[in-house]
Short mmCIF file of C-alpha atoms in Angstrom, two decimals:
data_model
loop_
_atom_site.label_atom_id
_atom_site.label_comp_id
_atom_site.label_asym_id
_atom_site.label_seq_id
_atom_site.Cartn_x
_atom_site.Cartn_y
_atom_site.Cartn_z
CA UNK A 1 10.17 -10.20 23.68
CA UNK A 2 9.03 -8.23 26.69
CA UNK A 3 6.29 -5.56 27.00
CA UNK A 4 6.98 -2.11 28.36
CA UNK A 5 4.91 1.05 28.70
CA UNK A 6 6.04 4.43 27.41
CA UNK A 7 3.73 7.39 27.41
CA UNK A 8 0.69 5.15 27.66
CA UNK A 9 1.66 3.17 24.54
CA UNK A 10 2.52 -0.49 24.85
CA UNK A 11 5.94 -1.30 23.44
CA UNK A 12 7.61 -4.57 22.65
CA UNK A 13 11.31 -4.91 23.37
CA UNK A 14 13.07 -7.21 20.96
CA UNK A 15 15.68 -9.49 22.44
CA UNK A 16 18.97 -10.65 20.93
CA UNK A 17 17.15 -13.66 19.51
CA UNK A 18 15.38 -11.59 16.86
CA UNK A 19 13.81 -13.36 13.95
CA UNK A 20 15.27 -12.96 10.45
CA UNK A 21 13.46 -11.67 7.41
CA UNK A 22 11.14 -14.14 5.73
CA UNK A 23 12.00 -15.11 2.16
CA UNK A 24 10.01 -13.71 -0.74
CA UNK A 25 8.25 -17.06 -1.18
CA UNK A 26 7.30 -17.28 2.50
CA UNK A 27 6.13 -13.67 2.56
CA UNK A 28 3.97 -14.27 -0.48
CA UNK A 29 2.48 -17.51 0.85
CA UNK A 30 1.77 -15.92 4.23
CA UNK A 31 0.21 -12.89 2.53
CA UNK A 32 -2.11 -15.00 0.39
CA UNK A 33 -3.11 -17.13 3.39
CA UNK A 34 -3.86 -14.00 5.45
CA UNK A 35 -5.85 -12.52 2.57
CA UNK A 36 -7.93 -15.70 2.23
CA UNK A 37 -8.70 -15.61 5.96
CA UNK A 38 -9.99 -12.04 5.73
CA UNK A 39 -11.09 -11.98 2.09
CA UNK A 40 -14.59 -10.69 2.76
CA UNK A 41 -13.33 -7.82 4.94
CA UNK A 42 -10.71 -6.79 2.38
CA UNK A 43 -13.29 -6.89 -0.42
CA UNK A 44 -15.63 -4.61 1.51
CA UNK A 45 -12.81 -2.16 2.25
CA UNK A 46 -11.70 -1.72 -1.38
CA UNK A 47 -14.92 -2.44 -3.31
CA UNK A 48 -16.05 1.16 -3.86
CA UNK A 49 -12.49 2.34 -4.57
CA UNK A 50 -12.12 -0.45 -7.14
CA UNK A 51 -15.38 0.50 -8.82
CA UNK A 52 -14.54 4.22 -9.04
CA UNK A 53 -11.03 3.41 -10.27
CA UNK A 54 -12.45 1.24 -13.05
CA UNK A 55 -14.99 3.91 -13.98
CA UNK A 56 -12.32 6.63 -14.09
CA UNK A 57 -10.06 4.36 -16.14
CA UNK A 58 -12.83 3.77 -18.64
CA UNK A 59 -13.52 7.50 -18.98
CA UNK A 60 -9.86 8.35 -19.49
CA UNK A 61 -9.46 5.62 -22.11
CA UNK A 62 -12.55 6.73 -24.02
CA UNK A 63 -11.53 10.40 -24.11
CA UNK A 64 -7.87 9.74 -24.88
CA UNK A 65 -8.88 7.50 -27.79
CA UNK A 66 -11.48 9.99 -29.00
CA UNK A 67 -14.18 7.30 -29.01
CA UNK A 68 -17.91 7.93 -28.56
CA UNK A 69 -17.34 11.56 -27.66
CA UNK A 70 -20.74 13.21 -27.08
CA UNK A 71 -21.95 16.30 -28.99
CA UNK A 72 -20.33 19.63 -28.09
CA UNK A 73 -23.27 20.63 -25.90
CA UNK A 74 -22.69 17.59 -23.69
CA UNK A 75 -18.96 17.15 -24.07
CA UNK A 76 -17.94 19.60 -21.33
CA UNK A 77 -20.52 18.27 -18.87
CA UNK A 78 -19.47 14.67 -19.51
CA UNK A 79 -15.81 15.59 -19.12
CA UNK A 80 -16.50 17.34 -15.82
CA UNK A 81 -18.37 14.27 -14.57
CA UNK A 82 -15.36 12.08 -15.34
CA UNK A 83 -13.04 14.58 -13.65
CA UNK A 84 -15.19 14.44 -10.51
CA UNK A 85 -15.21 10.64 -10.64
CA UNK A 86 -11.43 10.52 -11.12
CA UNK A 87 -10.88 12.90 -8.21
CA UNK A 88 -13.20 10.87 -5.99
CA UNK A 89 -11.36 7.71 -7.05
CA UNK A 90 -7.99 9.19 -6.02
CA UNK A 91 -9.29 10.35 -2.64
CA UNK A 92 -11.04 7.05 -1.97
CA UNK A 93 -7.99 5.03 -3.05
CA UNK A 94 -5.86 6.92 -0.52
CA UNK A 95 -8.40 6.26 2.23
CA UNK A 96 -8.72 2.64 1.12
CA UNK A 97 -4.97 2.11 1.31
CA UNK A 98 -4.79 3.65 4.79
CA UNK A 99 -7.71 1.45 5.81
CA UNK A 100 -5.96 -1.63 4.39
CA UNK A 101 -2.83 -0.94 6.44
CA UNK A 102 -4.78 -0.31 9.64
CA UNK A 103 -6.90 -3.42 9.18
CA UNK A 104 -3.93 -5.63 8.30
CA UNK A 105 -2.07 -4.52 11.42
CA UNK A 106 -5.03 -5.27 13.69
CA UNK A 107 -8.02 -7.03 12.07
CA UNK A 108 -9.88 -7.67 15.33
CA UNK A 109 -10.03 -3.93 16.06
CA UNK A 110 -12.07 -3.19 12.94
CA UNK A 111 -15.10 -5.50 12.60
CA UNK A 112 -16.57 -3.52 9.68
CA UNK A 113 -15.35 -1.47 6.74
CA UNK A 114 -17.10 1.55 8.24
CA UNK A 115 -15.11 1.28 11.47
CA UNK A 116 -11.75 1.15 9.73
CA UNK A 117 -12.66 4.01 7.36
CA UNK A 118 -13.70 6.08 10.35
CA UNK A 119 -10.15 5.71 11.66
CA UNK A 120 -8.52 6.02 8.24
CA UNK A 121 -9.99 9.46 7.50
CA UNK A 122 -8.05 10.88 10.47
CA UNK A 123 -4.83 10.10 8.61
CA UNK A 124 -5.78 11.45 5.18
CA UNK A 125 -3.84 14.72 5.29
CA UNK A 126 -0.89 13.39 7.34
CA UNK A 127 -0.62 10.51 4.84
CA UNK A 128 -0.83 12.92 1.91
CA UNK A 129 1.96 15.03 3.39
CA UNK A 130 4.23 12.01 3.94
CA UNK A 131 3.47 10.86 0.38
CA UNK A 132 4.41 14.29 -1.00
CA UNK A 133 7.67 14.37 0.97
CA UNK A 134 8.53 10.85 -0.13
CA UNK A 135 7.79 11.63 -3.78
CA UNK A 136 9.88 14.80 -3.70
CA UNK A 137 12.83 12.93 -2.17
CA UNK A 138 12.64 10.13 -4.74
CA UNK A 139 12.23 12.53 -7.66
CA UNK A 140 15.24 14.52 -6.44
CA UNK A 141 17.22 11.26 -6.41
CA UNK A 142 16.21 10.45 -9.97
CA UNK A 143 17.12 13.98 -11.09
CA UNK A 144 20.63 13.48 -9.75
CA UNK A 145 21.03 10.02 -11.26
CA UNK A 146 18.82 6.98 -11.77
CA UNK A 147 20.47 4.85 -9.08
CA UNK A 148 20.11 7.37 -6.20
CA UNK A 149 16.39 7.52 -6.95
CA UNK A 150 16.07 3.76 -6.51
CA UNK A 151 18.14 3.81 -3.32
CA UNK A 152 16.05 6.59 -1.79
CA UNK A 153 12.82 4.91 -2.90
CA UNK A 154 13.72 1.72 -1.00
CA UNK A 155 14.84 3.72 2.05
CA UNK A 156 11.50 5.50 2.24
CA UNK A 157 9.33 2.53 1.31
CA UNK A 158 7.92 2.19 4.82
CA UNK A 159 7.32 5.86 5.63
CA UNK A 160 3.55 5.42 5.56
CA UNK A 161 3.79 2.47 7.95
CA UNK A 162 5.83 4.63 10.32
CA UNK A 163 3.03 7.22 10.16
CA UNK A 164 0.09 4.86 10.55
CA UNK A 165 1.53 2.35 13.02
CA UNK A 166 4.15 4.35 14.94
CA UNK A 167 2.58 7.80 14.95
CA UNK A 168 5.56 9.46 13.28
CA UNK A 169 4.65 12.38 11.03
CA UNK A 170 6.30 14.31 8.23
CA UNK A 171 10.06 13.98 8.05
CA UNK A 172 10.10 11.80 11.15
CA UNK A 173 8.24 9.11 9.22
CA UNK A 174 10.81 9.26 6.42
CA UNK A 175 13.69 9.07 8.89
CA UNK A 176 12.09 6.11 10.64
CA UNK A 177 11.73 4.25 7.35
CA UNK A 178 15.34 4.89 6.38
CA UNK A 179 16.56 3.73 9.81
CA UNK A 180 14.49 0.56 9.44
CA UNK A 181 16.02 -0.31 6.05
CA UNK A 182 19.56 0.81 6.91
CA UNK A 183 22.02 -2.07 6.69
CA UNK A 184 19.40 -4.27 4.99
CA UNK A 185 18.84 -2.42 1.74
CA UNK A 186 19.63 -5.35 -0.55
CA UNK A 187 17.41 -7.92 1.24
CA UNK A 188 14.52 -5.43 1.15
CA UNK A 189 15.18 -4.55 -2.49
CA UNK A 190 15.24 -8.22 -3.53
CA UNK A 191 11.94 -8.96 -1.78
CA UNK A 192 10.29 -5.93 -3.36
CA UNK A 193 11.75 -6.81 -6.77
CA UNK A 194 10.38 -10.36 -6.65
CA UNK A 195 6.93 -9.20 -5.63
CA UNK A 196 6.95 -6.39 -8.19
CA UNK A 197 7.88 -8.82 -10.97
CA UNK A 198 5.11 -11.24 -10.00
CA UNK A 199 2.62 -8.37 -9.74
CA UNK A 200 3.55 -7.15 -13.21
CA UNK A 201 3.29 -10.64 -14.72
CA UNK A 202 -0.18 -11.13 -13.21
CA UNK A 203 -1.43 -7.76 -14.45
CA UNK A 204 -0.05 -8.39 -17.94
CA UNK A 205 -1.56 -11.87 -18.00
CA UNK A 206 -5.00 -10.61 -16.97
CA UNK A 207 -4.72 -7.76 -19.49
CA UNK A 208 -3.81 -10.16 -22.30
CA UNK A 209 -6.65 -12.58 -21.51
CA UNK A 210 -9.22 -9.79 -21.28
CA UNK A 211 -7.84 -8.23 -24.44
CA UNK A 212 -8.68 -11.45 -26.26
CA UNK A 213 -12.10 -11.95 -24.65
CA UNK A 214 -13.28 -8.32 -24.54
CA UNK A 215 -12.89 -6.44 -27.85
CA UNK A 216 -13.46 -3.00 -26.30
CA UNK A 217 -10.08 -1.89 -24.93
CA UNK A 218 -11.65 0.71 -22.62
CA UNK A 219 -13.88 -1.90 -20.96
CA UNK A 220 -11.02 -4.41 -20.75
CA UNK A 221 -8.78 -1.82 -19.11
CA UNK A 222 -11.49 -0.93 -16.61
CA UNK A 223 -11.93 -4.59 -15.66
CA UNK A 224 -8.16 -4.96 -15.16
CA UNK A 225 -8.11 -1.94 -12.86
CA UNK A 226 -11.10 -3.27 -10.93
CA UNK A 227 -9.53 -6.71 -10.38
CA UNK A 228 -6.15 -5.20 -9.54
CA UNK A 229 -7.61 -2.90 -6.90
CA UNK A 230 -9.99 -5.50 -5.49
CA UNK A 231 -7.54 -8.42 -5.16
CA UNK A 232 -3.92 -7.50 -5.79
CA UNK A 233 -3.88 -4.24 -3.79
CA UNK A 234 -4.83 -5.96 -0.50
CA UNK A 235 -2.29 -8.77 -1.07
CA UNK A 236 0.41 -6.18 -1.83
CA UNK A 237 -0.46 -4.28 1.36
CA UNK A 238 -0.23 -7.47 3.41
CA UNK A 239 3.11 -8.39 1.80
CA UNK A 240 4.63 -4.98 2.56
CA UNK A 241 3.25 -5.02 6.09
CA UNK A 242 4.73 -8.45 6.80
CA UNK A 243 8.09 -7.25 5.47
CA UNK A 244 7.84 -4.12 7.64
CA UNK A 245 6.99 -6.28 10.63
CA UNK A 246 9.96 -8.56 9.95
CA UNK A 247 12.29 -5.58 9.71
CA UNK A 248 11.12 -4.39 13.12
CA UNK A 249 11.33 -7.84 14.65
CA UNK A 250 14.84 -8.42 13.32
CA UNK A 251 16.05 -4.94 14.28
CA UNK A 252 18.76 -4.06 16.79
CA UNK A 253 18.49 -5.70 20.17
CA UNK A 254 16.44 -3.80 22.76
CA UNK A 255 14.86 -1.57 20.10
CA UNK A 256 11.33 -0.48 21.12
CA UNK A 257 8.63 -1.51 18.70
CA UNK A 258 4.99 -0.37 18.91
CA UNK A 259 2.71 -3.21 19.94
CA UNK A 260 0.59 -2.69 16.80
CA UNK A 261 3.57 -3.70 14.68
CA UNK A 262 3.60 -7.07 16.38
CA UNK A 263 -0.16 -7.59 16.30
CA UNK A 264 -0.95 -11.29 15.95
CA UNK A 265 -1.50 -12.57 12.45
#
C-alpha cells in the first residue's frame, strides 16, 4: 500500500494484493485480544453509560411490573426522575458508541476518556442524522417485505463508520456503506450472524445465571445491562471495526482509503 495526500488528508492506496476478509473466528479472537490490551481505557469510556443504562433499565422494569410504586404524591416526581435518567442514558450511550469507534480506530490519539469524548461530542448530531436515515431505510425495507429489510440493513451496517472515519455525512455515509458491502453481502452477513448468535447466547447465559442467583428480576436485568454495556459493547465495536477495516483493505485495487481506517492495531 502506498500513501498519498488529497486535500490535506492522508490516504492509503490499496494494491492488487489486497488482503481478504478475516474469518468470524479470527475477527473474534483479534477483537478480544485488542479489548484485553485496552481494557482499562474501554472501561473508562463506557462506565458511566453502563451505569445509567442499568439504572434506567431498573426503573423501567419496576414501573412496568407495578412493583414498589411510591404514593401518588411522589409517583409523578419519581417517574420524571426515571425519564430524565433514561434520556441521559440514551444520549450518553450514543456519545459512548461514537467514542468507542474513534478510540478503536486510533487508540494512541486519545490517552484519556475525556479526550475521546471531547471529539465524540462533535459528531453527536451528524451521527444521530445518519442513524435516523439508516433506520428509515431499513424500516422501509421491512414494510415492503422482510427480506429487503435484512438486505438493506447489511448494506448500511457501516454508515456510522463512514461518517466517523471518512467524514461522509447524511446520505453520503449510507452510499459509502452500501458501496463497501456491494459484491460481498453474504460474507458480511455470515460474519455478523455468527457474532450476533454468540452475543445472544452470552446475554441469555448471563441472564439465566443472574436469574437464579438474584431473585429480584429488576435488579438482575439491570446487572445484565451493566455487564453488556461495559464488556460486550466494546468487543462488538472492535469486531465491527475490524470487519469494516478488512472490507476497505480488500476493496477494489487503487481505491483510496482514509489513513485512519488503516490505523495500526
